mmCIF file of C-alpha atoms in Angstrom:
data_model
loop_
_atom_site.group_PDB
_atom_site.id
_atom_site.type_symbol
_atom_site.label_atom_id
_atom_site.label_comp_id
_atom_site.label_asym_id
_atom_site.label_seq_id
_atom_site.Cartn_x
_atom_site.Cartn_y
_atom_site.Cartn_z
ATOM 1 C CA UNK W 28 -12.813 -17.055 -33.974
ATOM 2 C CA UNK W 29 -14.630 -15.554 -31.403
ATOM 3 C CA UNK W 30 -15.018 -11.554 -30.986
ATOM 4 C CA UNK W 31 -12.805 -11.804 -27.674
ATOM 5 C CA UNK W 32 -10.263 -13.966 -29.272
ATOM 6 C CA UNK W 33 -9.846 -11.640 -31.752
ATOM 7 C CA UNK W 34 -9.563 -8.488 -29.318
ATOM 8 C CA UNK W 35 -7.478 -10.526 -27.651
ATOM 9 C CA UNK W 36 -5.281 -11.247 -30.787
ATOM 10 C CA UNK W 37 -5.299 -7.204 -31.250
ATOM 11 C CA UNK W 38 -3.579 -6.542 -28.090
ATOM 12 C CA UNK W 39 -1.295 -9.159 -28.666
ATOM 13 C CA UNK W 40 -0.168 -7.920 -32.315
ATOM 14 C CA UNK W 41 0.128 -4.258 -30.576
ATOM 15 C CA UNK W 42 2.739 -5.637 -28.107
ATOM 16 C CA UNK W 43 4.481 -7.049 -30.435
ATOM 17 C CA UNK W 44 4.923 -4.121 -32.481
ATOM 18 C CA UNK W 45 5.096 -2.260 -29.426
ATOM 19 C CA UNK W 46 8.628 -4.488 -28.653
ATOM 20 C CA UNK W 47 7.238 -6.147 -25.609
ATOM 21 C CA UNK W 48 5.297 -9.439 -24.481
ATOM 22 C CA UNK W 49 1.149 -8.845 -23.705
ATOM 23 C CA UNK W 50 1.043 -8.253 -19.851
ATOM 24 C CA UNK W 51 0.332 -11.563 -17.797
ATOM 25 C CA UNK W 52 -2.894 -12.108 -15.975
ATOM 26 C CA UNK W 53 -1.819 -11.869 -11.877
ATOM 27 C CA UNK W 54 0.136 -14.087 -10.585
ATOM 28 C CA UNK W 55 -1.949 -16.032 -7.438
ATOM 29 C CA UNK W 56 -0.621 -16.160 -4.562
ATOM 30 C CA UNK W 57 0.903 -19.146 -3.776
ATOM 31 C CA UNK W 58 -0.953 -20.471 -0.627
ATOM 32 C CA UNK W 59 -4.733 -19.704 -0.188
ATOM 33 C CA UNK W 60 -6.803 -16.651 -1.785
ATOM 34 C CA UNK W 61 -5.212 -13.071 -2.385
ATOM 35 C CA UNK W 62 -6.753 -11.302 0.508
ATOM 36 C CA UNK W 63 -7.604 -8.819 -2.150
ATOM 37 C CA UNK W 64 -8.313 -9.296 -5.531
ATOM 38 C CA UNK W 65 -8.440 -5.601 -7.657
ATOM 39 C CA UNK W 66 -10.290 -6.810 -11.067
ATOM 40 C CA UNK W 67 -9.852 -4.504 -14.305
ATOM 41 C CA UNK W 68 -9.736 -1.387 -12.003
ATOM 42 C CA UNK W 69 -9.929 1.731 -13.819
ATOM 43 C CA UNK W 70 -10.209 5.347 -12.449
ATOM 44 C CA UNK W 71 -10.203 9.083 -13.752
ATOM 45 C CA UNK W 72 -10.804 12.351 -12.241
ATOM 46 C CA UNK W 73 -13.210 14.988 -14.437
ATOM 47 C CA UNK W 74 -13.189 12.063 -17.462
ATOM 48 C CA UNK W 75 -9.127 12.116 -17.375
ATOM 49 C CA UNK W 76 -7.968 8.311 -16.986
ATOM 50 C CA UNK W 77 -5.586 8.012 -14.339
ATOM 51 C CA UNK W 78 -5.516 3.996 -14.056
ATOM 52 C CA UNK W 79 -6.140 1.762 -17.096
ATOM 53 C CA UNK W 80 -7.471 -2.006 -16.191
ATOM 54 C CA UNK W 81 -5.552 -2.659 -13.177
ATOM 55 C CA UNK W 82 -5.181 -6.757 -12.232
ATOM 56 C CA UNK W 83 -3.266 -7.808 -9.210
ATOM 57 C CA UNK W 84 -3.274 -9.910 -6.299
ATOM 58 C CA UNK W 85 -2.597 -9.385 -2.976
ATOM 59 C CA UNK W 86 -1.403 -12.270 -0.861
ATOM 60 C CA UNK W 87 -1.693 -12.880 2.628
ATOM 61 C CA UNK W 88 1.226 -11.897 4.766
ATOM 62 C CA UNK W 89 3.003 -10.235 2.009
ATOM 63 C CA UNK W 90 4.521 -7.059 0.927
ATOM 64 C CA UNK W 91 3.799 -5.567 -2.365
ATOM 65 C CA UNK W 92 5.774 -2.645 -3.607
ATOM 66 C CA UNK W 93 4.551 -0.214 -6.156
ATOM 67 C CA UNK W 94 7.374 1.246 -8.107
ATOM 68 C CA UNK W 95 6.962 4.040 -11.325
ATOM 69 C CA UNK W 96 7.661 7.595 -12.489
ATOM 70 C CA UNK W 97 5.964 10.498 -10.886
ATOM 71 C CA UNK W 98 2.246 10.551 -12.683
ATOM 72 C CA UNK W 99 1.736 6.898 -13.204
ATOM 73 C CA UNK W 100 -1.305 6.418 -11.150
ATOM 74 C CA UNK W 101 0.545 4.942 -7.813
ATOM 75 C CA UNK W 102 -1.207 6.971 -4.706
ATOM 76 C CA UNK W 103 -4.778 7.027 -6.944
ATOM 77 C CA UNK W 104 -4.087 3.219 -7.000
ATOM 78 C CA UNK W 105 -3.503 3.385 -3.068
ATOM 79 C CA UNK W 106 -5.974 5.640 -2.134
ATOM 80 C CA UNK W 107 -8.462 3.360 -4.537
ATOM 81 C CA UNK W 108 -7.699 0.319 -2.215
ATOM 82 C CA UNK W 109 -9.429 2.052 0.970
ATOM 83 C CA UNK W 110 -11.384 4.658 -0.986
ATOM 84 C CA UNK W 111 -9.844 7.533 -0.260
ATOM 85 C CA UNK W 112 -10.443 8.872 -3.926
ATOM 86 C CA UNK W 113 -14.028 8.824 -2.883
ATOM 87 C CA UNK W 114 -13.524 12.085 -0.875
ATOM 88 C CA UNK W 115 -12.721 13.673 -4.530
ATOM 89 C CA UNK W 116 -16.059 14.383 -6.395
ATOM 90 C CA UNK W 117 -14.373 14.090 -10.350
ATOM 91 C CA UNK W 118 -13.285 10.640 -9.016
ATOM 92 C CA UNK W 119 -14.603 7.725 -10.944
ATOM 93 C CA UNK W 120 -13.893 4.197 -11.565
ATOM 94 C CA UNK W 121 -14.958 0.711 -13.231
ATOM 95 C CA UNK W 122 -13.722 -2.777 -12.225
ATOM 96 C CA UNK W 123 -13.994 -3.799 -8.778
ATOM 97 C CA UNK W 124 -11.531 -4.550 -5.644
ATOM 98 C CA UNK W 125 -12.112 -6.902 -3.437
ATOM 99 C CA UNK W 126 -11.020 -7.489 0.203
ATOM 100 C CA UNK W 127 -11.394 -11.159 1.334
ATOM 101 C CA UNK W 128 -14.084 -12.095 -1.968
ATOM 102 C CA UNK W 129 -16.408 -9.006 -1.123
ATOM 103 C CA UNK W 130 -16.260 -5.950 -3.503
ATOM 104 C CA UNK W 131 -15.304 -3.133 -1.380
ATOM 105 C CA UNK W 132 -17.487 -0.413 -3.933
ATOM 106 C CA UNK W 133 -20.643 -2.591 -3.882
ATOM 107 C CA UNK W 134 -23.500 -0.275 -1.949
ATOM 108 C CA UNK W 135 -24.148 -0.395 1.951
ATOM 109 C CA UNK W 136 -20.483 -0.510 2.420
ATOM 110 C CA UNK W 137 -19.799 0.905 5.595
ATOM 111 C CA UNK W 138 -16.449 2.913 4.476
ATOM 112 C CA UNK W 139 -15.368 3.566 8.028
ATOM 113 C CA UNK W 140 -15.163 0.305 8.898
ATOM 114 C CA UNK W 141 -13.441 -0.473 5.633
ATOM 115 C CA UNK W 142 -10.916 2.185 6.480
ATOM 116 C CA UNK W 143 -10.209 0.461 10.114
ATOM 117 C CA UNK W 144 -9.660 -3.288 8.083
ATOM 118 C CA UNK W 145 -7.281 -1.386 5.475
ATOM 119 C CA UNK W 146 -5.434 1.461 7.260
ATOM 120 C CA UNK W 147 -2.930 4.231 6.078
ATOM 121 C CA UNK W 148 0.379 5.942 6.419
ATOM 122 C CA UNK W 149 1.253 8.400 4.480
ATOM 123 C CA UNK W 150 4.500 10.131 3.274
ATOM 124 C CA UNK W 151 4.856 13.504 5.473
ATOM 125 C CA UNK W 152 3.898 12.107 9.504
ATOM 126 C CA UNK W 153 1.411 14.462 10.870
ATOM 127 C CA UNK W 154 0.876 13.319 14.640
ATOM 128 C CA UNK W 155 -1.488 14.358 16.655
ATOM 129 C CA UNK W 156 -0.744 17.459 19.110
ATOM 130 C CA UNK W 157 -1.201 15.233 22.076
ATOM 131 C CA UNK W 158 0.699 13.070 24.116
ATOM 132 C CA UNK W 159 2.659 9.908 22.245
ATOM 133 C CA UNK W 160 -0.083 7.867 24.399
ATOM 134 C CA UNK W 161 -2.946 9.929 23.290
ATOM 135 C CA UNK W 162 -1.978 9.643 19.883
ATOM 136 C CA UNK W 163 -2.152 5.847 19.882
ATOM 137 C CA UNK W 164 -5.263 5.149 22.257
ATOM 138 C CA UNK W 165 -7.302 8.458 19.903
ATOM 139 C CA UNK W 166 -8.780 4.909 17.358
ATOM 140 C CA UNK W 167 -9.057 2.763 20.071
ATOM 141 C CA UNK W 168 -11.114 5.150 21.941
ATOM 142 C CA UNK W 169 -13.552 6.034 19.038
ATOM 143 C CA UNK W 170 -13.883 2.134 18.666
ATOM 144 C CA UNK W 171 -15.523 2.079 21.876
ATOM 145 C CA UNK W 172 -12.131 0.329 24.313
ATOM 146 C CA UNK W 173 -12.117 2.378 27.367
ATOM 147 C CA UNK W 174 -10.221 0.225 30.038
ATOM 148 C CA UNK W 175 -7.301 1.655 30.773
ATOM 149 C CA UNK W 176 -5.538 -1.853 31.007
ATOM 150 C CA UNK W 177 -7.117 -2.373 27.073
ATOM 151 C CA UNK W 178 -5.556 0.878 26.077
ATOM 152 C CA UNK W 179 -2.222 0.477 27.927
ATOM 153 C CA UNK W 180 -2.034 -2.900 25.913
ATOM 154 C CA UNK W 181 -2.727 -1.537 22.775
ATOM 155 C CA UNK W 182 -0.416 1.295 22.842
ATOM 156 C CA UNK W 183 2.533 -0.971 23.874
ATOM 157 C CA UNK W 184 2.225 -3.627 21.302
ATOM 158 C CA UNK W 185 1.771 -0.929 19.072
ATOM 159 C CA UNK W 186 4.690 1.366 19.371
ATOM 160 C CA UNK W 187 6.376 -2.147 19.561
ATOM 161 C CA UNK W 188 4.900 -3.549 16.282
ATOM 162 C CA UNK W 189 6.463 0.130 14.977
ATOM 163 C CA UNK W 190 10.038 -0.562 16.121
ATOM 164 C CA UNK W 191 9.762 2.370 18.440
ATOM 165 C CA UNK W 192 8.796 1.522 21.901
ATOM 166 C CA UNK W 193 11.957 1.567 23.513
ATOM 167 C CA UNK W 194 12.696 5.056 22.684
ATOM 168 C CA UNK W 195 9.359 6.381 24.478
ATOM 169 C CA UNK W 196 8.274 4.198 26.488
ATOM 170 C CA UNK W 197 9.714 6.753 29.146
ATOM 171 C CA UNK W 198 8.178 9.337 27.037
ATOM 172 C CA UNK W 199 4.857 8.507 26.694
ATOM 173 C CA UNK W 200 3.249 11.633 28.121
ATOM 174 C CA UNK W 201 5.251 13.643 26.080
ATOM 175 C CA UNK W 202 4.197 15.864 22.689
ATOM 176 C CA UNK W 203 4.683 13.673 20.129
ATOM 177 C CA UNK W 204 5.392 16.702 18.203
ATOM 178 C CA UNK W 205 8.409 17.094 20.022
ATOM 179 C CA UNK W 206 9.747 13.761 18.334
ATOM 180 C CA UNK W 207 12.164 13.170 15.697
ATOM 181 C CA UNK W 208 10.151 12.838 12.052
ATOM 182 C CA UNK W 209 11.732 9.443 12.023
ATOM 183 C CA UNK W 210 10.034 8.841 15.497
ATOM 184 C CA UNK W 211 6.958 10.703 14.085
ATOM 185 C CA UNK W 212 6.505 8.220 11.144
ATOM 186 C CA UNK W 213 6.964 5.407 13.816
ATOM 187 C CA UNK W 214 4.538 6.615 15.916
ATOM 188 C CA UNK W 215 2.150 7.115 13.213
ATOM 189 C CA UNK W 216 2.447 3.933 11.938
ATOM 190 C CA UNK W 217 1.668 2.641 15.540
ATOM 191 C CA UNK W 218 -1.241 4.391 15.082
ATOM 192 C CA UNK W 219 -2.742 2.759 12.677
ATOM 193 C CA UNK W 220 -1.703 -0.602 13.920
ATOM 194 C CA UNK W 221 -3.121 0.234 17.215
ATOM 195 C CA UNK W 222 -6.977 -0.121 15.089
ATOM 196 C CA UNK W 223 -5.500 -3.960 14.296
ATOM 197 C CA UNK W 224 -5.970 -3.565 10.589
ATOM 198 C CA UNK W 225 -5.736 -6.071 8.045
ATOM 199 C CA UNK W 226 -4.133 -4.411 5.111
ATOM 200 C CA UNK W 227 -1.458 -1.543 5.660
ATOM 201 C CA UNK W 228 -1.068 1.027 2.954
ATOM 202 C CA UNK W 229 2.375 3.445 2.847
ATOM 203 C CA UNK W 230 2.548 6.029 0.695
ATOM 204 C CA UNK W 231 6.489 6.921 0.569
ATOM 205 C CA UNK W 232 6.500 6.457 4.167
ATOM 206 C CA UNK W 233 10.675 7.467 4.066
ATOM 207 C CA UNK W 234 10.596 10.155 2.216
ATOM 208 C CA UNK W 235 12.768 13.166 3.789
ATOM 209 C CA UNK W 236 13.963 10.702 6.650
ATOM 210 C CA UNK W 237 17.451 9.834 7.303
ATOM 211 C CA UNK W 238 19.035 6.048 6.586
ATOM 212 C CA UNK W 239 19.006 4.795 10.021
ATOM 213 C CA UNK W 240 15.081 5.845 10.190
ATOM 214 C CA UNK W 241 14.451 4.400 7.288
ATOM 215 C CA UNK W 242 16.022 1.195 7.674
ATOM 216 C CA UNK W 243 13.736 1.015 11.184
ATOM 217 C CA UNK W 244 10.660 1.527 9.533
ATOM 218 C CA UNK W 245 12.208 -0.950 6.641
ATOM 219 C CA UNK W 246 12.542 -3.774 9.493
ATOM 220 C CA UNK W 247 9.504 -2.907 10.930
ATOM 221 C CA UNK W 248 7.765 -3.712 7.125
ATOM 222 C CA UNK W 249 9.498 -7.024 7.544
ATOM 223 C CA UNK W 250 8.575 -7.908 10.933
ATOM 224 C CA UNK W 251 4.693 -7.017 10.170
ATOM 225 C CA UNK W 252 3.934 -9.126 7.080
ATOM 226 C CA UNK W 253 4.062 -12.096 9.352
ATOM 227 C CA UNK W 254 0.519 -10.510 10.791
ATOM 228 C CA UNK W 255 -0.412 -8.205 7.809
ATOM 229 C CA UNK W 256 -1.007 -7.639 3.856
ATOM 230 C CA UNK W 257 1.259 -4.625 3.204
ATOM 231 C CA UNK W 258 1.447 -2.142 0.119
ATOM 232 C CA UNK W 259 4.250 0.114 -0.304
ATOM 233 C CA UNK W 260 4.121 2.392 -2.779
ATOM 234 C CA UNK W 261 8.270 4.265 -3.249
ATOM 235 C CA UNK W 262 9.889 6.332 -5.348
ATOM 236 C CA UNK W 263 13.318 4.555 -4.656
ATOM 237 C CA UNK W 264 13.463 1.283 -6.289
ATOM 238 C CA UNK W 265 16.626 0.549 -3.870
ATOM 239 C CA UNK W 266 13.891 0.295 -1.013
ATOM 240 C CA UNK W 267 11.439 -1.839 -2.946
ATOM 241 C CA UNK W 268 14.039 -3.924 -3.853
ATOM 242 C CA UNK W 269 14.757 -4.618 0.164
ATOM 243 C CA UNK W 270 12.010 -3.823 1.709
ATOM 244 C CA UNK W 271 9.001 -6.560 -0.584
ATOM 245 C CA UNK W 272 8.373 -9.661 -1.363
ATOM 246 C CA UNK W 273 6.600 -8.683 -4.649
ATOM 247 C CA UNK W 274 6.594 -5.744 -6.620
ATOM 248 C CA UNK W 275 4.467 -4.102 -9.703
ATOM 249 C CA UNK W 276 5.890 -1.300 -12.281
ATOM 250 C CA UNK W 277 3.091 1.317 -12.903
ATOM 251 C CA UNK W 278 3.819 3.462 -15.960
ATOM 252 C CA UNK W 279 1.672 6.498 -17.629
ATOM 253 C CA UNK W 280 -1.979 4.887 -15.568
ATOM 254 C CA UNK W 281 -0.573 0.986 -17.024
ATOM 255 C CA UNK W 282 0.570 -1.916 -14.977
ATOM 256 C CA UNK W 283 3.491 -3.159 -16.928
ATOM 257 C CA UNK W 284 4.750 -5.728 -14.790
ATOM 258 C CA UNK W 285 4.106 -7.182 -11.772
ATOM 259 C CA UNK W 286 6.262 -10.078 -9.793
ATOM 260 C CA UNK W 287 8.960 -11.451 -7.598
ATOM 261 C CA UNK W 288 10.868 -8.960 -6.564
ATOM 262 C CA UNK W 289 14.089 -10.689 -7.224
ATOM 263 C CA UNK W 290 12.969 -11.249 -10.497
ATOM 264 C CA UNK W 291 12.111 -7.943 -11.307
ATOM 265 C CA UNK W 292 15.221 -6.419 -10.332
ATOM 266 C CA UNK W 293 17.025 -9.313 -12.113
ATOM 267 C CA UNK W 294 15.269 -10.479 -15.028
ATOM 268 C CA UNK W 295 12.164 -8.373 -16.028
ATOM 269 C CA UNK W 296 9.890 -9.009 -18.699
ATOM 270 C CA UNK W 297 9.324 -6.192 -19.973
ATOM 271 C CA UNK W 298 12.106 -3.401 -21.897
ATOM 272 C CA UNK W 299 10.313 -0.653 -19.640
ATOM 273 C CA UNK W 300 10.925 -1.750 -16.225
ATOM 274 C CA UNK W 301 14.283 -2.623 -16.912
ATOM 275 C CA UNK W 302 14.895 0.494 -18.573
ATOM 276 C CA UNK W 303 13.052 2.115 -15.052
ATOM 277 C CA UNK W 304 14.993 0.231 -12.337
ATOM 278 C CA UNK W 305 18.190 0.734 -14.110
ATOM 279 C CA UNK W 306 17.634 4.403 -14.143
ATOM 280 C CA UNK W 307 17.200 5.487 -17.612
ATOM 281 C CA UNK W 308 14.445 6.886 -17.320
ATOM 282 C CA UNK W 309 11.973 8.152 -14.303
#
């Protein structure tokens, strides 16, 4: 027996006595390549692990959710997928990610152009104090579109994609500090989308709002995985459990489980994430 079979026969004795089943290599996605791949992906910040040998897919035109306990590694995992952790100086990693077969840490990346393919949303909106227009056509701009017609299209199909055109499309001069944070989110989600990304990150994008503005941004999830690869990372396993198609249980820096979501909220395989969704514990 080989030295990797027998490391491999370690971790699966340790399970077992451990009262669960060894963790299963990612699942592939079940039409063409994952349009990103993350590979054994560790990180730490100052030498403390935060993520342990992360593997998971994600597909095409699907949402992933990214369920755990506060402290399991979920936003370092987010932030890892668009480097964001890279603007921490204790950060540190080993594995690799890769969007579309290329390994977004190799050198010569250019990380603002990585950051326009794989854009973000995060939990508190912070718009811009400028008009709701400005706000949208700010990325475009920097990109280099300056016809007006280019910008007017943008910023429609936008604050469209976000479920939130018809409520300021009167408005557009307007503050967008002036709207509603449910509005605010919307907007900054239009934002984003306005750059035409190919991977959308949301870190608890609905926490603090009420039901009817989360179940906008909810339907908006659902109308944008025809188009994009999304990640939502939640604290309420009520919204993962509508709002993905997949979903993966991080605990204490692990993957436990990732899968179906219908199957994880039905039938996990592992003690922990039942024990997690069903509110023991967390």
């Amino acid at each position: 027996m080989t030295e990797q079979n027998i490391n491999a026969q370690v971790q699966r004795n340790f399970a077992r006595l451990a009262g669960e089943a060894a963790p299963p290599p990612p699942v592939p996605c079940a039409v063409g390549q994952p349009k990103m791949r993350i590979e054994n992906f560790s990180a730490s910040f100052d030498g403390t692990p935060v993520l342990r040998n992360i593997a998971l897919d994600l597909c095409p035109r699907q949402r992933l959710a990214i369920i755990g306990p506060a402290a399991s590694g979920k936003t370092t995992f987010l932030r890892s997928l668009n480097r964001l952790n890279d603007l921490n100086p204790a950060f540190n990693h080993t594995g690799r990610i890769l969007l579309d077969g290329q390994d977004i840490y190799q050198s010569g990346q250019d990380v603002a152009q990585l950051r326009r393919r794989i854009g973000m949303v995060y939990a508190v909106p912070v718009p811009l104090p400028w008009s709701i227009y400005d706000n949208i056509a700010y990325g475009p701009r920097l990109a280099g579109i300056a016809a007006k017609a280019d910008l007017d299209r943008l910023v429609e199909s936008s604050l469209q994609s976000a479920f939130i055109w018809d409520e300021v499309k009167d408005r557009l001069g307007e503050l967008a500090t002036n709207l509603s944070g449910g509005q605010q989110q919307r907007v900054c989600i239009a934002r984003v989308l306005a750059l035409e990304p190919e991977v959308l990150l949301l870190d608890e994008p609905c926490s603090g709002l009420d039901p009817i503005s989360t179940a906008k941004i909810e339907d908006a999830l659902l109308a944008l995985k025809e188009k994009y690869s999304i990640v939502l990372v939640t604290n309420n396993t009520k919204q993962a459990a509508r709002a993905s198609d997949r979903t993966a249980f991080f605990l204490m820096s692990d993957l436990i489980e990732c899968g179906p979501t219908n199957q994880i909220f039905t039938n996990p395989t592992h003690q922990r994430t039942s024990e997690y969704i069903t509110g023991h514990f967390g």
